[in-house]
Coordinates of C-alpha atoms in Angstrom, one line a residue:
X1 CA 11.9 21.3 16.1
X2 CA 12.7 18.6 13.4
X3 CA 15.3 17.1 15.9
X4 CA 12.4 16.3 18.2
X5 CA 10.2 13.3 18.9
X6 CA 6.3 13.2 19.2
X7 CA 4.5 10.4 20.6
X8 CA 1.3 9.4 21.2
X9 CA 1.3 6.0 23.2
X10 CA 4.9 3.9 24.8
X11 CA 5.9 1.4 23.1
X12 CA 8.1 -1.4 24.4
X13 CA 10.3 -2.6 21.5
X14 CA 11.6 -5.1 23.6
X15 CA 8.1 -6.3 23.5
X16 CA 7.9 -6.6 19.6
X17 CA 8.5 -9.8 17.4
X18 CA 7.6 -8.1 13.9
X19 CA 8.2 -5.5 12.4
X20 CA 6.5 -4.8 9.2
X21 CA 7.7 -2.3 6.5
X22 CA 5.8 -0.2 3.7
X23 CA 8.4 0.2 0.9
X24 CA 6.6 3.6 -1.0
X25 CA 8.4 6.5 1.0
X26 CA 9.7 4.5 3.9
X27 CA 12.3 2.1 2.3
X28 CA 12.4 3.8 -0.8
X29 CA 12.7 7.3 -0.8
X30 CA 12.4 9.0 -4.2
X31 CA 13.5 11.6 -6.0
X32 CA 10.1 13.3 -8.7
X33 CA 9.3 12.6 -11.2
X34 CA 11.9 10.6 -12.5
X35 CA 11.1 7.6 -10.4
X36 CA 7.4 8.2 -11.6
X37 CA 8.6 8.1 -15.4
X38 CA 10.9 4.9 -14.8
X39 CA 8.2 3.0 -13.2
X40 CA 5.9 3.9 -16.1
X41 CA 8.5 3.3 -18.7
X42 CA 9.4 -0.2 -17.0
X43 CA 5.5 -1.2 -16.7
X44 CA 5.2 -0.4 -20.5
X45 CA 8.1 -2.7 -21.2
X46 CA 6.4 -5.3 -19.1
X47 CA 3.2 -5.5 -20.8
X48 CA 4.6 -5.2 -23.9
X49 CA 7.1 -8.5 -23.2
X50 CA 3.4 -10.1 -22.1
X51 CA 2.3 -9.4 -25.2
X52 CA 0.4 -5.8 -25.6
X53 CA 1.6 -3.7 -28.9
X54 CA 5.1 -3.0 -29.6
X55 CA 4.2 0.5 -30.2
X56 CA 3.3 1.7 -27.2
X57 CA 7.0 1.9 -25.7
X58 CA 6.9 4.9 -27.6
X59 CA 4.3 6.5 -25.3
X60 CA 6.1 10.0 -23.5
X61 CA 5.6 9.9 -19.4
X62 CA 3.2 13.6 -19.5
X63 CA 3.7 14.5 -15.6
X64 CA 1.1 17.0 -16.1
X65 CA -1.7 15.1 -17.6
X66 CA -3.4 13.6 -14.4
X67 CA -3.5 14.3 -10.6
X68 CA -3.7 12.2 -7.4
X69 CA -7.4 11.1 -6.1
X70 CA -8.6 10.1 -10.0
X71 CA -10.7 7.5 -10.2
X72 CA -10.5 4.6 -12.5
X73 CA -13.9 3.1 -13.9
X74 CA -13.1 -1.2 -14.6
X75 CA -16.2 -1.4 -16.4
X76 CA -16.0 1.8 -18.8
X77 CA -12.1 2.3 -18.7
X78 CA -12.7 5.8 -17.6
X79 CA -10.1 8.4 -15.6
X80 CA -12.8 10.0 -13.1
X81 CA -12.7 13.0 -11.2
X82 CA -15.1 13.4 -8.7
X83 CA -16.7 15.9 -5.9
X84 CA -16.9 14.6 -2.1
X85 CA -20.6 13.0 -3.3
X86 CA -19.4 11.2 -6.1
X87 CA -20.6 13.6 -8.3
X88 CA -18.8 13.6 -11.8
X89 CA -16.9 16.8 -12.7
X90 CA -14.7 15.7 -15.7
X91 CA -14.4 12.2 -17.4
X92 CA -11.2 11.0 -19.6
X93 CA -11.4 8.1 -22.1
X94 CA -7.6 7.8 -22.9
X95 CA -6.4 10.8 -23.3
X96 CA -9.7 12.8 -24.3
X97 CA -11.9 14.1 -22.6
X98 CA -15.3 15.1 -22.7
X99 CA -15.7 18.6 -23.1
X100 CA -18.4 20.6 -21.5
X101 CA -16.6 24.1 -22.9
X102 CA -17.7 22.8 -26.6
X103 CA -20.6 21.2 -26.7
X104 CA -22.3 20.8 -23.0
X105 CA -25.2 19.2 -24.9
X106 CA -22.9 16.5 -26.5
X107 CA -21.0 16.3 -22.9
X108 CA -24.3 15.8 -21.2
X109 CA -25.6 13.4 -23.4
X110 CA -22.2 11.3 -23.7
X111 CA -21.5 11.4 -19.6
X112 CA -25.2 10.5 -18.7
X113 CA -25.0 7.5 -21.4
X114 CA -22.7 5.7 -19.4
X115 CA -23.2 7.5 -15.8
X116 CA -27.2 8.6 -16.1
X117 CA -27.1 10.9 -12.7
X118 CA -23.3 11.7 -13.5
X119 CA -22.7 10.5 -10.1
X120 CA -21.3 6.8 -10.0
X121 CA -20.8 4.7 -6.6
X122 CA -17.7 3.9 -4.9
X123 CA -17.8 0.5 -5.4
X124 CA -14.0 -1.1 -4.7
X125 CA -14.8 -4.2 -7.2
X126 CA -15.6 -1.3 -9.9
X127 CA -14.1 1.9 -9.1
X128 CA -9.8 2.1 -8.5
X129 CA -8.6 5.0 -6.2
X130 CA -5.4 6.6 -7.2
X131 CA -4.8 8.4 -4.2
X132 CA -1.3 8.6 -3.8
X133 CA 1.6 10.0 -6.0
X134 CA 3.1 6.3 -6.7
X135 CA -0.6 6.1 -8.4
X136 CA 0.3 8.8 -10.9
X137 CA 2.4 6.8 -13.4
X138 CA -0.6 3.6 -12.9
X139 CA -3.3 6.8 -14.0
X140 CA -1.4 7.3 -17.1
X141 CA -0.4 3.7 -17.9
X142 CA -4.0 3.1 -18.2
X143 CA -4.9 6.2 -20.2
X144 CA -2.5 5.2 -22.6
X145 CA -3.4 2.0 -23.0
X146 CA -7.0 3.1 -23.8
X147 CA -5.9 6.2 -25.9
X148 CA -3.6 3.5 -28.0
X149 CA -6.9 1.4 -28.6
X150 CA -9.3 4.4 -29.1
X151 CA -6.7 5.5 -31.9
X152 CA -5.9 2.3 -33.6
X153 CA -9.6 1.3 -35.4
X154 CA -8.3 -0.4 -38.3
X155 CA -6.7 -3.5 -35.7
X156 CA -9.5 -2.7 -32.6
X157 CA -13.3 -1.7 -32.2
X158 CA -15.5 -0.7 -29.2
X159 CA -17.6 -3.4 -28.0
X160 CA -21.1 -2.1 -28.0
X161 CA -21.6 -1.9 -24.4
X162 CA -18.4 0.0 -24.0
X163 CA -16.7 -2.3 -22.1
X164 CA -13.8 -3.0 -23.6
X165 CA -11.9 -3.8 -27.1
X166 CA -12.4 -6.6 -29.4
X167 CA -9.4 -6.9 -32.0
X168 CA -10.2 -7.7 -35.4
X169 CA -7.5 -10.2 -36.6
X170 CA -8.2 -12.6 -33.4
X171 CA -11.3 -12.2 -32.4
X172 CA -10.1 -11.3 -29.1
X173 CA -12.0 -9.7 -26.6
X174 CA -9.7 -7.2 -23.8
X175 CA -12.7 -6.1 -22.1
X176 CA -11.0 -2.7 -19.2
X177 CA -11.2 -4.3 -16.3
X178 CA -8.3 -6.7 -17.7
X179 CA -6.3 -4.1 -18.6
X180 CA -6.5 -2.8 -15.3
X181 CA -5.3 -6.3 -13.7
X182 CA -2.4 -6.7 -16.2
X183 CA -1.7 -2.7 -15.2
X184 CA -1.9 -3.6 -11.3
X185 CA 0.0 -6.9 -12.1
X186 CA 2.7 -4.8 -14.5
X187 CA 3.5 -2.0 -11.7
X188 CA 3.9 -4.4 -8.6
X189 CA 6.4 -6.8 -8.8
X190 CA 8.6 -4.8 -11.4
X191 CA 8.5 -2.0 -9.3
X192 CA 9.4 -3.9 -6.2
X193 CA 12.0 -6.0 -7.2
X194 CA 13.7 -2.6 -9.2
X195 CA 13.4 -0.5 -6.6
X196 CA 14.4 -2.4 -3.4
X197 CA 17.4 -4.0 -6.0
X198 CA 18.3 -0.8 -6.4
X199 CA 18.0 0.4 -2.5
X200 CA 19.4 -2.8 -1.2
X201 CA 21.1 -4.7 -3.4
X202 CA 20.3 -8.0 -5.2
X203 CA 19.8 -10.0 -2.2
X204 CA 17.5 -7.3 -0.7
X205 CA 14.8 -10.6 0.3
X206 CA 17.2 -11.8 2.4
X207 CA 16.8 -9.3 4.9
X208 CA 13.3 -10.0 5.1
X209 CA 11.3 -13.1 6.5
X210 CA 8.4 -12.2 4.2
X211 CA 8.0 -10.3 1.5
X212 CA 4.4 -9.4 0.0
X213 CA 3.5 -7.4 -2.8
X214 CA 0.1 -6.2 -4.6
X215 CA -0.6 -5.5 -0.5
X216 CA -3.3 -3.4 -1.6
X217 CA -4.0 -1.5 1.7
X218 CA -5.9 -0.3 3.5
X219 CA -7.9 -3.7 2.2
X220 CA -5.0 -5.5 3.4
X221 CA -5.6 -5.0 7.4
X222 CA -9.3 -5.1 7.0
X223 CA -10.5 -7.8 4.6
X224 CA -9.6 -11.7 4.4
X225 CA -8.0 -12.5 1.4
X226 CA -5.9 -15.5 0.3
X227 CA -2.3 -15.3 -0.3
X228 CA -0.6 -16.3 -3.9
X229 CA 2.8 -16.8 -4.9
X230 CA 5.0 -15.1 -6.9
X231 CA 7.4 -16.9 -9.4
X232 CA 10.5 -13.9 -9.0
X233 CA 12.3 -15.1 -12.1
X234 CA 9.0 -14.3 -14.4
X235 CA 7.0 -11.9 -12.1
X236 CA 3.9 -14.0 -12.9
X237 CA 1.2 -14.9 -10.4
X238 CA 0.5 -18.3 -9.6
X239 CA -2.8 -19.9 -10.1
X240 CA -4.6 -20.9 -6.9
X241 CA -4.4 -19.8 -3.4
X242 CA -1.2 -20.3 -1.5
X243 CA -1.9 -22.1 1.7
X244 CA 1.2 -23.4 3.2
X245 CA 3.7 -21.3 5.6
X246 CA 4.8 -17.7 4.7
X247 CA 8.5 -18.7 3.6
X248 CA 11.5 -16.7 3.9
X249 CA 13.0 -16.3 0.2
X250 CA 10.2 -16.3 -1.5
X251 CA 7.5 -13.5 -2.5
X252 CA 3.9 -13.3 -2.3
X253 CA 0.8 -11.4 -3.4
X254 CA -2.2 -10.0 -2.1
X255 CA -3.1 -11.9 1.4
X256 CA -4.2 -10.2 4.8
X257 CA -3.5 -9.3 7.9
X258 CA -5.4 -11.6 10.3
X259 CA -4.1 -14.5 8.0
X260 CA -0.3 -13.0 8.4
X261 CA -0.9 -13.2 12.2
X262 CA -2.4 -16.6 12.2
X263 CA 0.2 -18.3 10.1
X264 CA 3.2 -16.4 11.4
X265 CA 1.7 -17.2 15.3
X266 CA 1.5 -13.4 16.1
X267 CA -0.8 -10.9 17.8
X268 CA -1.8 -7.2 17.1
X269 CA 0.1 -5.8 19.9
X270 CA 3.7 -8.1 18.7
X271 CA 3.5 -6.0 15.7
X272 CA 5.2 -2.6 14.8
X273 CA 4.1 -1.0 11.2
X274 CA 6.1 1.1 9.6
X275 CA 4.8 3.4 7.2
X276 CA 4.3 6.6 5.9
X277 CA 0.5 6.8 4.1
X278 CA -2.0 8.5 6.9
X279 CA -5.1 7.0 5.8
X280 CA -3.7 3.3 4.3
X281 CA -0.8 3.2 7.0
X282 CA -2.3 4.4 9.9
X283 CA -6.1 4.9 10.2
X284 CA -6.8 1.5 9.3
X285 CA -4.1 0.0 11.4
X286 CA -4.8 -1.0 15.3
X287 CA -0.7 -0.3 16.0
X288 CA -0.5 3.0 14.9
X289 CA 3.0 4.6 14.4
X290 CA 2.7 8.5 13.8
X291 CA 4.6 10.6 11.1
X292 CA 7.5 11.5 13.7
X293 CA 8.5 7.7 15.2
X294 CA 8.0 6.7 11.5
X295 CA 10.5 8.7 10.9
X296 CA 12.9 7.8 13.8
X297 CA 12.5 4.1 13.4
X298 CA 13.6 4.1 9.8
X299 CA 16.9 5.6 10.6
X300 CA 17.4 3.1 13.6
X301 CA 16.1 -0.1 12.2
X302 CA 17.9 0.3 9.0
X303 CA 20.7 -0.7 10.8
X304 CA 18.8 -3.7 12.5
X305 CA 19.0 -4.5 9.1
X306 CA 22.0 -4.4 7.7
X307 CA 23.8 -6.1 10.6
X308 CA 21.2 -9.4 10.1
X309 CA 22.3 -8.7 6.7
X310 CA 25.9 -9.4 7.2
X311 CA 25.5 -12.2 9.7
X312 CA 26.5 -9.7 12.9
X313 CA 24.1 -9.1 16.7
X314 CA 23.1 -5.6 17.3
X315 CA 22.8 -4.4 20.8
X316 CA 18.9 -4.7 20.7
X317 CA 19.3 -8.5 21.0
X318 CA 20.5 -8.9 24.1
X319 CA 16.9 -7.6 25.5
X320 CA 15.2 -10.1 23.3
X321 CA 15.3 -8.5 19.4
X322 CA 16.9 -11.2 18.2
X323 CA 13.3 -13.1 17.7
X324 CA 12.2 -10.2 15.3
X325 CA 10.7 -11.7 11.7
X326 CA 10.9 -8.6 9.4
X327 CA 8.1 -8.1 6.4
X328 CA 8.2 -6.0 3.6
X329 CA 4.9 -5.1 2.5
X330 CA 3.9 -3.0 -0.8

């Protein structure tokens, strides 16, 4: 049975001009949890390099403290989990969290002071899903971030809307919802250009016409939002929206689909997606590739690949492959 093919629709690949790739479990496949702990010890050493506390490389990876589907609040800098109406069952700040075993008066009170029906809105420019197991390591990046400012009162103090941190010696303000961003900004482009280094060699872009990270899907097939450029020696962000062509070398964040197709002159139906996420690959996606020729396509296109790779035709071109433009998208 594992031999065999399932489909759902035909598909003419002779007919296809891209084909897009996820990276997460499709180019990369892992091996848990060490590639969980080396992406969280490598974001640690990014943040630190941009200038958060040196002590914090000295945080342990704890596989066990948090699970998939935790939600992350940007304005209170809490680890959420939640019931299928948003109800709150359990809250972490850090690494603590509010007992209701204790003290289920003190719980109460301290829940409903910041979430007054215990219930709190999925709201995507407030609340962060961490739905998948590449989100585990991000979950406890976060925590410990928090947990190292909770603990260190002599250099940082709560603001009194609970917000964020001001430190004491600056007079800085880090309010959560920037920790997030430097997080989100930490993970991505470290962990791509690692991990397809690692897969692919050094010159991994080059098999690739475009390369986007920070995707953020599903939001990436349904919304509009600008492209930005990536400086791949620093792994910062540029400022402004990039609005020239998608060029092949280089390495982008964030952007769409509909602008993807527009500047890349494509159409839904030129595209093949790759991936292997149900509800960010493939229910959001109007070409939908199921589990099965997911899994048949990586082992043939791989070597689509490697022969544009080493400068050398495959057999697909003589029906009119050799047009393909290949993105990677995380």
């Amino acid at each position: 049975m594992d031999a065999q093919i399932y489909i759902n629709r035909s598909l003419r690949l002779d007919k296809i001009k891209s084909i897009g790739f996820d990276m997460d479990a499709t180019l990369a496949i892992y091996n848990s949890p060490q590639s969980e702990e080396l992406a969280f010890i490598l974001s640690i050493n990014r943040l630190v390099d941009i200038g958060y506390p040196e002590e914090l490389r000295e945080t342990k990876y704890q596989a066990e403290f948090v699970a998939r589907n935790a939600w992350f609040d940007k304005k209170f800098g809490m680890l959420l989990k939640t019931d299928e109406h948003c109800n709150i069952l359990s809250a972490f700040h850090g690494f603590r969290k509010l007992q209701k075993t204790a003290c289920f008066k003190y719980f109460r009170k301290e829940i409903r002071r910041l979430y007054p029906n215990k219930h709190v809105a999925l709201d995507e420019s407030r609340i962060y899903v961490l739905n998948t197991v590449f989100n585990v390591p991000e979950a406890l990046l976060l925590a410990a971030i928090v947990n190292y400012f909770n603990t260190h009162e002599e250099s940082y103090t709560a603001l009194a809307e609970e917000t964020g941190f001001k430190r004491r010696d600056k007079n800085q303000v880090i309010p959560y919802s920037t920790i997030f961003n430097d997080c989100r900004n930490a993970i991505d482009w470290i962990h791509t250009e690692a991990l397809m280094s690692h897969v692919m060699g050094s010159r991994w872009r080059e098999l690739f016409d475009v390369v986007i990270v920070d995707g953020n899907k599903p939001k990436w097939f349904l919304q509009d939002i600008p492209f930005k450029e990536i400086d791949v020696a620093t792994g910062a962000t540029s400022i402004g929206v990039h609005s020239g062509a998608l060029t092949k070398g280089e390495v982008y964040s964030g952007g769409c689909a509909s602008e993807f197709k527009h500047r890349m002159n494509l159409h839904g139906k030129d595209i093949l997606y790759v991936g292997d996420h149900i509800f960010g690959d493939v229910l959001n996606i109007t070409v939908v590739t199921g589990d099965d020729l997911d899994i048949y396509l990586k082992k043939n296109l791989f070597s689509l690949l490697r022969a544009r790779e080493f400068g050398s035709r495959c057999d697909g071109d003589k029906q009119g492959t050799n047009s393909f433009s290949d993105t990677l998208i995380y």
